[in-house]
Structure formats: C-alpha cells, structure tokens
PDB file of C-alpha atoms and ligand atoms in Angstrom:
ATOM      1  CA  UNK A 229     129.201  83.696 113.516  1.00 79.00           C
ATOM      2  CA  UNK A 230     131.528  85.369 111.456  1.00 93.00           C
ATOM      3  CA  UNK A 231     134.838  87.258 113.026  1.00 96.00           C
ATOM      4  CA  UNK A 232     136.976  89.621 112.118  1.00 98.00           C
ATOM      5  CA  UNK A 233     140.555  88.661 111.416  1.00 98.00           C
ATOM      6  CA  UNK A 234     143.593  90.076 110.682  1.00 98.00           C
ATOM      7  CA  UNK A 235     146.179  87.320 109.720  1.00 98.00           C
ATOM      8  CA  UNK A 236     150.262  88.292 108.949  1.00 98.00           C
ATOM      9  CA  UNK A 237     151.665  85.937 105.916  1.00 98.00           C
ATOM     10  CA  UNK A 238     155.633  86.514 106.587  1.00 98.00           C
ATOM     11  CA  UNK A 239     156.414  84.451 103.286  1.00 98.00           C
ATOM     12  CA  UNK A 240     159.950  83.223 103.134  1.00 98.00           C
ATOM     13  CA  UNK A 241     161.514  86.217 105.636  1.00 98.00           C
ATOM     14  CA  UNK A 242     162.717  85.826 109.255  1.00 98.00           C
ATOM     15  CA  UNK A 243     165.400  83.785 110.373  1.00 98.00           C
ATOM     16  CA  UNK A 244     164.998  82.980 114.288  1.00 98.00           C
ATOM     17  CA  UNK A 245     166.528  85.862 115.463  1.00 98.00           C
ATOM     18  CA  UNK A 246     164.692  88.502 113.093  1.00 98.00           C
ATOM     19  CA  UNK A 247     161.888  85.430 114.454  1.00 98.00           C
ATOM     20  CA  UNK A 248     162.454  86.106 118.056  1.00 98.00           C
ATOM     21  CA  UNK A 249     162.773  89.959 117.564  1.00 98.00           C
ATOM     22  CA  UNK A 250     159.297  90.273 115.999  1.00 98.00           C
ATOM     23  CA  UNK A 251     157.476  88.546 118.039  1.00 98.00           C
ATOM     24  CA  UNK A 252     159.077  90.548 120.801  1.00 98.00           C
ATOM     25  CA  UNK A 253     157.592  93.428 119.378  1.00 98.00           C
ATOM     26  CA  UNK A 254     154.137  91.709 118.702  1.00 98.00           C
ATOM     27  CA  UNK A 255     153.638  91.353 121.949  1.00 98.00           C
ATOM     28  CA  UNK A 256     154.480  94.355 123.163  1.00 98.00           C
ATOM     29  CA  UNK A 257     151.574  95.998 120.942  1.00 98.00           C
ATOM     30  CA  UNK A 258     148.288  96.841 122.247  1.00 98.00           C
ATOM     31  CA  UNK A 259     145.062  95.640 120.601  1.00 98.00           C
ATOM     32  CA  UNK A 260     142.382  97.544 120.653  1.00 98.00           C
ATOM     33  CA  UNK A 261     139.761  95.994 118.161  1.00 98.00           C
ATOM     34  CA  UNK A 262     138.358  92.711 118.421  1.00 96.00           C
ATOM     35  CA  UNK A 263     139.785  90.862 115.749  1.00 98.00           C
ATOM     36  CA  UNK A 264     141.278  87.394 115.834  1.00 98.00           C
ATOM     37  CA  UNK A 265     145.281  87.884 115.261  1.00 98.00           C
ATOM     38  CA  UNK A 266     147.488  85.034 113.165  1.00 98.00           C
ATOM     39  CA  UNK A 267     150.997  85.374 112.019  1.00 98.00           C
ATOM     40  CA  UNK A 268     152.237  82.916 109.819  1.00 98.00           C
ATOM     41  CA  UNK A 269     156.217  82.274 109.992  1.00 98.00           C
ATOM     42  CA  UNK A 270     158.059  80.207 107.839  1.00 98.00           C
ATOM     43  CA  UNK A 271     158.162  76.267 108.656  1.00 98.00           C
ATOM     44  CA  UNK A 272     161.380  76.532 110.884  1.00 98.00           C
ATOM     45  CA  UNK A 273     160.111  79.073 113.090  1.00 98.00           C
ATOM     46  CA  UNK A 274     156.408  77.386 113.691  1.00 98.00           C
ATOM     47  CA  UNK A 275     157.461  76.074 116.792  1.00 98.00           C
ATOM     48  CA  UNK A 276     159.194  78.615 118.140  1.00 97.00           C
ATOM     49  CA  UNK A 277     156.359  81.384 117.708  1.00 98.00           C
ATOM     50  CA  UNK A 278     153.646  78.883 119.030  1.00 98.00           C
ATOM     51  CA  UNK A 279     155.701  78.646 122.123  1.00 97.00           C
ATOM     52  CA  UNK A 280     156.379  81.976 122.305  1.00 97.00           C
ATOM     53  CA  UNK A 281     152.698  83.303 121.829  1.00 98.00           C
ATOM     54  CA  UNK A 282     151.005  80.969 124.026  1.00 95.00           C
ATOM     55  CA  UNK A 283     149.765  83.337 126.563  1.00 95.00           C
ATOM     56  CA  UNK A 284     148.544  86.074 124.329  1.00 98.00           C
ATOM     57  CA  UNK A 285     145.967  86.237 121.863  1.00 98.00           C
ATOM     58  CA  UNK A 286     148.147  85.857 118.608  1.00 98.00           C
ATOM     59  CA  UNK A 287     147.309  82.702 116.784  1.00 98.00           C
ATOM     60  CA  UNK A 288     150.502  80.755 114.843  1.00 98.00           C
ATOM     61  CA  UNK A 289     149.347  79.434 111.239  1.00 98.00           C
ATOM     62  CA  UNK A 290     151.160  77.695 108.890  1.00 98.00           C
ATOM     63  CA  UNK A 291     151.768  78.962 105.093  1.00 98.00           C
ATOM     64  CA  UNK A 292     151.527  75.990 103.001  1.00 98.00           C
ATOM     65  CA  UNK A 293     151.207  71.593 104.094  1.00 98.00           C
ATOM     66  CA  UNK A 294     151.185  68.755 101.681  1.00 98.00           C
ATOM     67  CA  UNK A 295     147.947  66.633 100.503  1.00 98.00           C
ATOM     68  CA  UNK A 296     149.249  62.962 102.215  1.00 97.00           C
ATOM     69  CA  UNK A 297     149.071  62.063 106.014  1.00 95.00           C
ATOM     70  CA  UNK A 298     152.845  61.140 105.350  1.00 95.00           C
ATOM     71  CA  UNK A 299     155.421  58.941 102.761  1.00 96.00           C
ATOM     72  CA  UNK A 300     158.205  59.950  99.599  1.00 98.00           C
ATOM     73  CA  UNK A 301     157.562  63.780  99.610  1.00 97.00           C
ATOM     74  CA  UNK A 302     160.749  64.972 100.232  1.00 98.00           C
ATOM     75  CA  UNK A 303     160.796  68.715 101.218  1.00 97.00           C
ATOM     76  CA  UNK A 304     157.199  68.420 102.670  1.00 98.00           C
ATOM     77  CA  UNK A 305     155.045  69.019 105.495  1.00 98.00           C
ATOM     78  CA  UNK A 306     152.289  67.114 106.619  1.00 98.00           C
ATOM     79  CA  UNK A 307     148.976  68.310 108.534  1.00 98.00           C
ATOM     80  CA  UNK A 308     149.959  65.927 111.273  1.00 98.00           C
ATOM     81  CA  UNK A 309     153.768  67.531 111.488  1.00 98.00           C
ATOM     82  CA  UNK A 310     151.501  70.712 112.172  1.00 98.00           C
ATOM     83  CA  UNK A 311     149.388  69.516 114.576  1.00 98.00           C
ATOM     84  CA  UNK A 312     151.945  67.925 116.768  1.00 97.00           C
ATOM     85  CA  UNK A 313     153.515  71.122 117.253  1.00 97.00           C
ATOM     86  CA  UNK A 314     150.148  72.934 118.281  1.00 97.00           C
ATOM     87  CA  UNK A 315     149.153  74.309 114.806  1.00 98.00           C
ATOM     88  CA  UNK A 316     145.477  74.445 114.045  1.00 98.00           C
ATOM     89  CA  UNK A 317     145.329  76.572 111.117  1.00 98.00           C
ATOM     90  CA  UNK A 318     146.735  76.487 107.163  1.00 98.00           C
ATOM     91  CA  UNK A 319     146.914  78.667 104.166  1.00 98.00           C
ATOM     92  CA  UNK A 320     146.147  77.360 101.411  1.00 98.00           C
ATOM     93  CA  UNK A 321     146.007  78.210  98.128  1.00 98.00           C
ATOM     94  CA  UNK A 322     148.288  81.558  98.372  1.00 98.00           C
ATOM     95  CA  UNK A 323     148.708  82.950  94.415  1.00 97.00           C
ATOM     96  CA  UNK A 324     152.575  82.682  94.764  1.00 97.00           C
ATOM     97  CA  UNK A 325     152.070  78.601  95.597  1.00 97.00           C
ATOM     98  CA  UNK A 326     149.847  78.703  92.860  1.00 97.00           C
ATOM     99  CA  UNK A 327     151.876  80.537  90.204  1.00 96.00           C
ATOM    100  CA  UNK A 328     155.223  79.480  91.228  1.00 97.00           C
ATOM    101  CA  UNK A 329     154.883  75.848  92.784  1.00 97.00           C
ATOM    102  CA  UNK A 330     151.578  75.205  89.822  1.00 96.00           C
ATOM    103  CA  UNK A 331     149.310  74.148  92.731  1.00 97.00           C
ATOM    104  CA  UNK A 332     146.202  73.213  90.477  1.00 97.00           C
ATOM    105  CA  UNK A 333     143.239  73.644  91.846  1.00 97.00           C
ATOM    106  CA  UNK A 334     142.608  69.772  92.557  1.00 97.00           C
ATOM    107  CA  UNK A 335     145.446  69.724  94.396  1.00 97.00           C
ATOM    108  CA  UNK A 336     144.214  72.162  96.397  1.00 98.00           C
ATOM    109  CA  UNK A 337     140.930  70.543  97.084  1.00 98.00           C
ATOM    110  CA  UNK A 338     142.729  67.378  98.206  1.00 98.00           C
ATOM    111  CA  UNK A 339     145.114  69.545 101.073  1.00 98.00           C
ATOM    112  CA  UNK A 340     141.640  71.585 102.328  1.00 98.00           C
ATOM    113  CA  UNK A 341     140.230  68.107 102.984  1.00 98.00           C
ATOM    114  CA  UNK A 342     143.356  66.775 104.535  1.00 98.00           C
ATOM    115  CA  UNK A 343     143.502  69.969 106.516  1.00 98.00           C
ATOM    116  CA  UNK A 344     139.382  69.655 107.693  1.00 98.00           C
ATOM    117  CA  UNK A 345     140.052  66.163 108.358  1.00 97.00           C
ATOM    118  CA  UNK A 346     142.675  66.985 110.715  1.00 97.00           C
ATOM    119  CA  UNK A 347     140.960  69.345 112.226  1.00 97.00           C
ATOM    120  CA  UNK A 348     143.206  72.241 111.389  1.00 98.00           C
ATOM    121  CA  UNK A 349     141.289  75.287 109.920  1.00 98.00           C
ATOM    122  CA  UNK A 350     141.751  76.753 106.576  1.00 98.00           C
ATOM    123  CA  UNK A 351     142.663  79.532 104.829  1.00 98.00           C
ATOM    124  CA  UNK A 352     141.633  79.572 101.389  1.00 98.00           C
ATOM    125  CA  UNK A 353     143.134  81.811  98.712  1.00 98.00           C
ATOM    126  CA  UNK A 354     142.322  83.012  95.479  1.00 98.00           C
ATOM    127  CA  UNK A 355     141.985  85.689  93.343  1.00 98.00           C
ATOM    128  CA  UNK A 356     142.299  86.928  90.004  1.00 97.00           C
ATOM    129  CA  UNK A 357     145.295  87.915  87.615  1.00 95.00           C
ATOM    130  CA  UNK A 358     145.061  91.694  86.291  1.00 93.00           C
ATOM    131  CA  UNK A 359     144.999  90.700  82.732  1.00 93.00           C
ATOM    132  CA  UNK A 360     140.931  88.827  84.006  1.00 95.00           C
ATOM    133  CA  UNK A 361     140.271  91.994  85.621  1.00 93.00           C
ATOM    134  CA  UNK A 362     140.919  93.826  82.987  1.00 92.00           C
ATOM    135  CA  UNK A 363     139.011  91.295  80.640  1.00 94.00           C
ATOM    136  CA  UNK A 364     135.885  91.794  82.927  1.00 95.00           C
ATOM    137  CA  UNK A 365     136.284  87.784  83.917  1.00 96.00           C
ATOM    138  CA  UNK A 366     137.160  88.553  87.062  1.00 97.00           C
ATOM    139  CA  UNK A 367     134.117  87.117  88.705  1.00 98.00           C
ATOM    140  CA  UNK A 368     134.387  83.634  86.794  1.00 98.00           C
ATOM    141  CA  UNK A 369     137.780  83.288  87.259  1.00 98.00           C
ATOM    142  CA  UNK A 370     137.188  83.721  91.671  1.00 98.00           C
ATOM    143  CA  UNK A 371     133.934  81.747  91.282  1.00 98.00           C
ATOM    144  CA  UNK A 372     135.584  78.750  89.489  1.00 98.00           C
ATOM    145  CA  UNK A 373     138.750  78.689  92.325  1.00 98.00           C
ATOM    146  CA  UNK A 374     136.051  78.370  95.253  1.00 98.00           C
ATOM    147  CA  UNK A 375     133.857  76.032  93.176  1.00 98.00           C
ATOM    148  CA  UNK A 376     136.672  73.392  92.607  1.00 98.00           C
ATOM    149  CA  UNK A 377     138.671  74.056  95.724  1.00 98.00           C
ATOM    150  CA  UNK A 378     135.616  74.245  97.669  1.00 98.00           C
ATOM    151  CA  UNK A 379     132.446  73.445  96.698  1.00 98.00           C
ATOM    152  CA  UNK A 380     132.842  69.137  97.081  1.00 98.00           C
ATOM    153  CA  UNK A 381     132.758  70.022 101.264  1.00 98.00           C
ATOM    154  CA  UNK A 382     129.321  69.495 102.949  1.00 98.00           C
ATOM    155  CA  UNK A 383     127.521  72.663 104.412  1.00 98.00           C
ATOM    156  CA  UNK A 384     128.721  72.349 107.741  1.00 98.00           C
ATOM    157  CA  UNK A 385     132.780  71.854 107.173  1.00 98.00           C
ATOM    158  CA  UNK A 386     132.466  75.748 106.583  1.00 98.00           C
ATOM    159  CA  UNK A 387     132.690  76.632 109.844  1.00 97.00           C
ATOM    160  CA  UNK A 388     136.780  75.528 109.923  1.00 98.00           C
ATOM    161  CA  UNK A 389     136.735  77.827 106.676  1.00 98.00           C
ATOM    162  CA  UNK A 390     138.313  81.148 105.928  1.00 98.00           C
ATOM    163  CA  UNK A 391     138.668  82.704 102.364  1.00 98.00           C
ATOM    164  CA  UNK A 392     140.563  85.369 101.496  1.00 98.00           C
ATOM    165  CA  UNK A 393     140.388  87.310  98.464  1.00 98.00           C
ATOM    166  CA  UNK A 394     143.545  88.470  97.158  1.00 97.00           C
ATOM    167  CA  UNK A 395     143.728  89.960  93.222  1.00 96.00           C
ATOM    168  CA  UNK A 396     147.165  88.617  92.200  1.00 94.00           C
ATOM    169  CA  UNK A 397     147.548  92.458  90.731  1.00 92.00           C
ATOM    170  CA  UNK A 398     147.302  93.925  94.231  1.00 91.00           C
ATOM    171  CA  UNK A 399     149.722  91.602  95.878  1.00 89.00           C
ATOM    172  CA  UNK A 400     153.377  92.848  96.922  1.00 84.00           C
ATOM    173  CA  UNK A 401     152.731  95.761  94.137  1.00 86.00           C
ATOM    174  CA  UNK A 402     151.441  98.970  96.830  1.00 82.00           C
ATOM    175  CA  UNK A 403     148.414  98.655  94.255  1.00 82.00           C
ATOM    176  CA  UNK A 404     145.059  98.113  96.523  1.00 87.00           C
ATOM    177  CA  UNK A 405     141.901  97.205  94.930  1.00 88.00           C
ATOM    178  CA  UNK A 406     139.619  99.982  95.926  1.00 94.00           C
ATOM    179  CA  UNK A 407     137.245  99.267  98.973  1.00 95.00           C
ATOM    180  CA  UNK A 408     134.267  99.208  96.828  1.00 96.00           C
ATOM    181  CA  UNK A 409     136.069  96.488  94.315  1.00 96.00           C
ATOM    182  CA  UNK A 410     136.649  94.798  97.462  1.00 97.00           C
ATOM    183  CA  UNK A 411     132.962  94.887  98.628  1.00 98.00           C
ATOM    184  CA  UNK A 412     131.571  93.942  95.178  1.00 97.00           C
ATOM    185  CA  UNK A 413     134.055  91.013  95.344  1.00 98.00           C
ATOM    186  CA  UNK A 414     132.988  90.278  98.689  1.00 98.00           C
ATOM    187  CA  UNK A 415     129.413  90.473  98.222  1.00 98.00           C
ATOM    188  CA  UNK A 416     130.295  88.067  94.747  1.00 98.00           C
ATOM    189  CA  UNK A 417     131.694  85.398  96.840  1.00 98.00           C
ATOM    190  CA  UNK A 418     129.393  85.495  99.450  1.00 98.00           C
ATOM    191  CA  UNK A 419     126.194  85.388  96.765  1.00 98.00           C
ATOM    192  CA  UNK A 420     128.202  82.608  95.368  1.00 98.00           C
ATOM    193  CA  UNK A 421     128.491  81.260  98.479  1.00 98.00           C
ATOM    194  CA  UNK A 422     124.917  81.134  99.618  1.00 98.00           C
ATOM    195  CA  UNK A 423     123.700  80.066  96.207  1.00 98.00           C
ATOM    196  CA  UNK A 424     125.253  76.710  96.772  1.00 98.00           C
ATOM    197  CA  UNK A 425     125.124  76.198 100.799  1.00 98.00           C
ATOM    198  CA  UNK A 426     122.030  79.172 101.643  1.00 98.00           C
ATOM    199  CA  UNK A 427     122.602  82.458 103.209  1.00 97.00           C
ATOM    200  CA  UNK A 428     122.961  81.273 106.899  1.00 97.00           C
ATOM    201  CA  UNK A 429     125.849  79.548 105.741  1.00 98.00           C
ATOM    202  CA  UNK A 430     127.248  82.459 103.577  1.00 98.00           C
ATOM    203  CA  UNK A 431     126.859  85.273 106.084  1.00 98.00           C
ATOM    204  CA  UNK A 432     128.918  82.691 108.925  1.00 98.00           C
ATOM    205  CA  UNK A 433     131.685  82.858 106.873  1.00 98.00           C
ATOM    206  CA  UNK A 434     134.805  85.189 107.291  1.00 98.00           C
ATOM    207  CA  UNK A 435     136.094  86.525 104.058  1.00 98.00           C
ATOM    208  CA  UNK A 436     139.379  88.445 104.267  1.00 98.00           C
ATOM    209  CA  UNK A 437     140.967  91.037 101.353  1.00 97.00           C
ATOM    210  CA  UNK A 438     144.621  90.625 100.677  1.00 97.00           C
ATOM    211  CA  UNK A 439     146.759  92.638  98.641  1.00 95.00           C
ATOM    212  CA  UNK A 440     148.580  95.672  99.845  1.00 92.00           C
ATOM    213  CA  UNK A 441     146.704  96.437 102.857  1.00 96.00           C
ATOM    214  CA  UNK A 442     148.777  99.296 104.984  1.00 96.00           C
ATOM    215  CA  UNK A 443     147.953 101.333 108.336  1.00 97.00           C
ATOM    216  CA  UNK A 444     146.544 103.856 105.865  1.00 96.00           C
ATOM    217  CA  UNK A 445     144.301 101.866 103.986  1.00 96.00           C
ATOM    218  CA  UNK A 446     143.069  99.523 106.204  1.00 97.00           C
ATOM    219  CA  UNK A 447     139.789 101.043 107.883  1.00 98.00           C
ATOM    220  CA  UNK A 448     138.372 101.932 104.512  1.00 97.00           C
ATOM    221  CA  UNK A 449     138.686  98.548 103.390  1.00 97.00           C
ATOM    222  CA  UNK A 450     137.746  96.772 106.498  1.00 98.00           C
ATOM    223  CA  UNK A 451     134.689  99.388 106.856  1.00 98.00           C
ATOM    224  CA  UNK A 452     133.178  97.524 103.995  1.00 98.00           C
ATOM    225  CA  UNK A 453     130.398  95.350 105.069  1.00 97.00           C
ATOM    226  CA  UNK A 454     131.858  91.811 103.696  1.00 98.00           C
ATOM    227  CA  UNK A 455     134.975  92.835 104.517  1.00 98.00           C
ATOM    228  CA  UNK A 456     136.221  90.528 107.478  1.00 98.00           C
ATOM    229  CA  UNK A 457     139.176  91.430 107.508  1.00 98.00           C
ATOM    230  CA  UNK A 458     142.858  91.146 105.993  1.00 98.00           C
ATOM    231  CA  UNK A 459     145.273  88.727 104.942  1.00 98.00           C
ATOM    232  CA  UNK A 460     148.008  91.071 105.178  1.00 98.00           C
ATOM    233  CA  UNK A 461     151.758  90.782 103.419  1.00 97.00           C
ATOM    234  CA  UNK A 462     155.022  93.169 103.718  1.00 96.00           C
ATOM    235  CA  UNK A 463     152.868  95.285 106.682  1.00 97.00           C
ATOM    236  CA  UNK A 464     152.931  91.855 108.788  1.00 98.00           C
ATOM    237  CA  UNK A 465     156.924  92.107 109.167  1.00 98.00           C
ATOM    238  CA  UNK A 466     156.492  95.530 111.029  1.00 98.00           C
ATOM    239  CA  UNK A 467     155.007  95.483 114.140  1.00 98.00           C
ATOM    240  CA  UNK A 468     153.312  98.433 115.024  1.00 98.00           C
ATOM    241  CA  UNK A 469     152.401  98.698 111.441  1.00 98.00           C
ATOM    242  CA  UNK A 470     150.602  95.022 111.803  1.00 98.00           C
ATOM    243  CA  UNK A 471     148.707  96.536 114.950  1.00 98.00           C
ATOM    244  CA  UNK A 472     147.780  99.849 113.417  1.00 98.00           C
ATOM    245  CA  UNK A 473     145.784  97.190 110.865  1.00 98.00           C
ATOM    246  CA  UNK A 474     144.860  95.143 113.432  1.00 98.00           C
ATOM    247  CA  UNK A 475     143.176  98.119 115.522  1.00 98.00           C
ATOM    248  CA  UNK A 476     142.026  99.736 112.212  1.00 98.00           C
ATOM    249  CA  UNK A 477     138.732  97.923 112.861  1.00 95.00           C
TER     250      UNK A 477
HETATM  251  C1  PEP B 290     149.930  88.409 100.643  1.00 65.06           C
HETATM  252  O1  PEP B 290     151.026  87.955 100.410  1.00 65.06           O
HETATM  253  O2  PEP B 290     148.988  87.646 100.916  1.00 65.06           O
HETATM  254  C2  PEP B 290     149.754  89.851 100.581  1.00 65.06           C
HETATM  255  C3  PEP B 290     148.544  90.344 100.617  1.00 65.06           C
HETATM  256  O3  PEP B 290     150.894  90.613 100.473  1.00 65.06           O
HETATM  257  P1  PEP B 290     150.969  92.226 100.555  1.00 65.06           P
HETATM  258  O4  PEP B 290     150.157  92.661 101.727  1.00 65.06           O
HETATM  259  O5  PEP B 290     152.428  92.521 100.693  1.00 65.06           O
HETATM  260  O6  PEP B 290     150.379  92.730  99.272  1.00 65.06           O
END
C-alpha cells in the first residue's frame, strides 16, 4: 500500500561537520506522524549518516548514481558503491540533474533499471518548466517524463517506485504550486498511471510534491488526497523545520 513520506534532498550543502551537526539535531526531533523519513546527503557523507541513523527511523538515500554496474566514468557512482555502504534508495531524475548535467530522459530510464535491478528503490522526478505551465502543456510535458522514464518497467517493479512531482517553477523559488494544482497533478499522474498498469497499481503508488514545501505550507498540501507526501529542499537543512513537515501529516 501506499505510504506517506517525507524525504530531505540536502543538494550539494553539508560538509561532515555541518553533516554530523544535523543529524544530531534529526535525531533529537520527535515524530509524531507516520510517515517514512529519508535525508539525502551528498556522496561523501552517505556513509557517515547511514551509520549514524541506524537505530532510528530516518532512512539515508542517495541524490544521483550512474547507469553502468562499474568501468571509465570518472567522477561517478555506481548502484553497487551504494549498496555496499547500506543504501537502498536513489533519486533520480531531480530537475537540476536534468537541466544542468542534460540527463535525457533515456538516460534516465537506463539508471531506474540499474537501480530496480539492484534492488535499491527509486525516486523518480519530474516536473514541468513555468514557461509549459503557462502554455497549458503542463500535463504532456509530466506525462511524457513518466512515459519514457517509466513506462518500459513491468506492473509489478512499481512497488520499489516513488515519484515525485516537482514544477521546476516552484523549486528553490518560495513559489508553491497551490494544493489544488498539486492534487490535479496528482490525480493526472495517477490516471496516467492506472491507464497503463490499472488502478490497483496506481493507487499503491506514493507520489510526493516538491517545490518549496515549508512548516507553513505543508498540511495543506499533504491534506490533498494524492498527496503522499514531500520531497522537500532548503526546509530539509533545518531540523525542526524538517520535523514540523514531517509531523504536518
Ligand atoms: C528540491 O530540491 O527537490 C526542492 C523541492 O527544493 P525546495 O524545497 O527548496 O524548493
């Protein structure tokens, strides 16, 4: 069945000590709500966080992985790199990999089925610019990213699948698309969803908003009823701030 989840993308911020300090303050949070808790540090700090989060119920994800098992990819990390540390989830797909590394779309279908046949879950972002919103193409544009990032798995490799939603307009910029855009995207991807794979399929399947979620928006957005929950930026670097989202369920 579907869960609700509230996953922290810390981008490229946090050395070890800011690392260390964070996590400190993670832990000493209280969760209220039953949502599933990630944080995803930067590459260097991975192993540090899993250790450091073993015993409490704050998942470590990793932000990005390469398409290859391994070879001449200078730079890169593999899905096995992440699972010999303990990792067992990816995001993929984020709009800044996509804008500023040109992750294509194929590409992207190639890492999700390196990451499912690794067994580590994924992530899957997408979302649309504000010049398609304001075109009305919005829908196409979110309907052809989960069609050719998505749409080649079988049925049942769903269940080690997460989307997020995340308009590209709403990310980093303290703009939030409004909790009913959220739900009508929601509802969108989940029709879209079930039109290919059938409804049982569609309604398993979390699918989180991203894009300037804050303490004080959070429970209007996560009250909507696609709304699984939040893939959740600058608010993930504060701690009580990332539990006051966390709880806002
Ligand atoms: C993100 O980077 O996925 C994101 C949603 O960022 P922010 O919450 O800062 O908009």
């Amino acid at each position: 069945m579907r869960k609700n989840i509230v996953a922290g993308n810390w981008k490229m911020n946090n050395g070890l000590i800011q690392t260390k300090t964070l996590i400190t303050e993670l832990k000493q949070q209280k969760q209220t709500s039953d949502a599933e808790v990630m944080i995803a540090p930067s590459f260097t700090n991975l192993w540090h966080a899993f250790e450091e989060t073993r015993q409490y119920p704050i998942e470590v994800v990793a932000q990005n992985m390469h398409f290859s098992d391994d070879g001449a990819y200078t730079g890169e990390i593999s899905a096995g790199m992440l699972k010999s540390i303990g990792i067992s989830t990816v995001i993929l797909g984020h709009s800044e990999r996509r804008t500023y590394y040109n992750e294509t779309d194929e590409a992207l279908a190639k890492k999700v089925d390196t990451a499912l046949s690794q067994e580590i879950r994924v992530i899957f972002c997408f979302g649309e610019e504000l010049a398609d919103r304001k075109s009305g193409k919005h829908e196409s544009i979110v309907e052809n990213q989960i069609k050719k990032g998505l749409f080649h798995l079988k049925a049942d490799a769903f269940k080690d699948v997460i989307l997020a939603y995340e308009p590209v307009w709403a990310i980093g910029t303290g703009e939030t698309a409004s909790p009913e855009q959220a739900q009508d995207m929601h509802a969108f991807i989940r029709k879209t969803l079930a039109n290919k794979y059938g409804q049982e399929v569609a309604n398993s399947v979390s699918i989180l908003y991203g894009g300037s979620v804050k303490p004080n928006n959070a429970k209007e957005i996560f009250s909507k009823t696609d709304v699984d929950g939040g893939l959740i930026g600058g608010a993930a670097l504060n701690a009580e701030d990332f539990y006051a989202i966390v709880n806002a369920f």
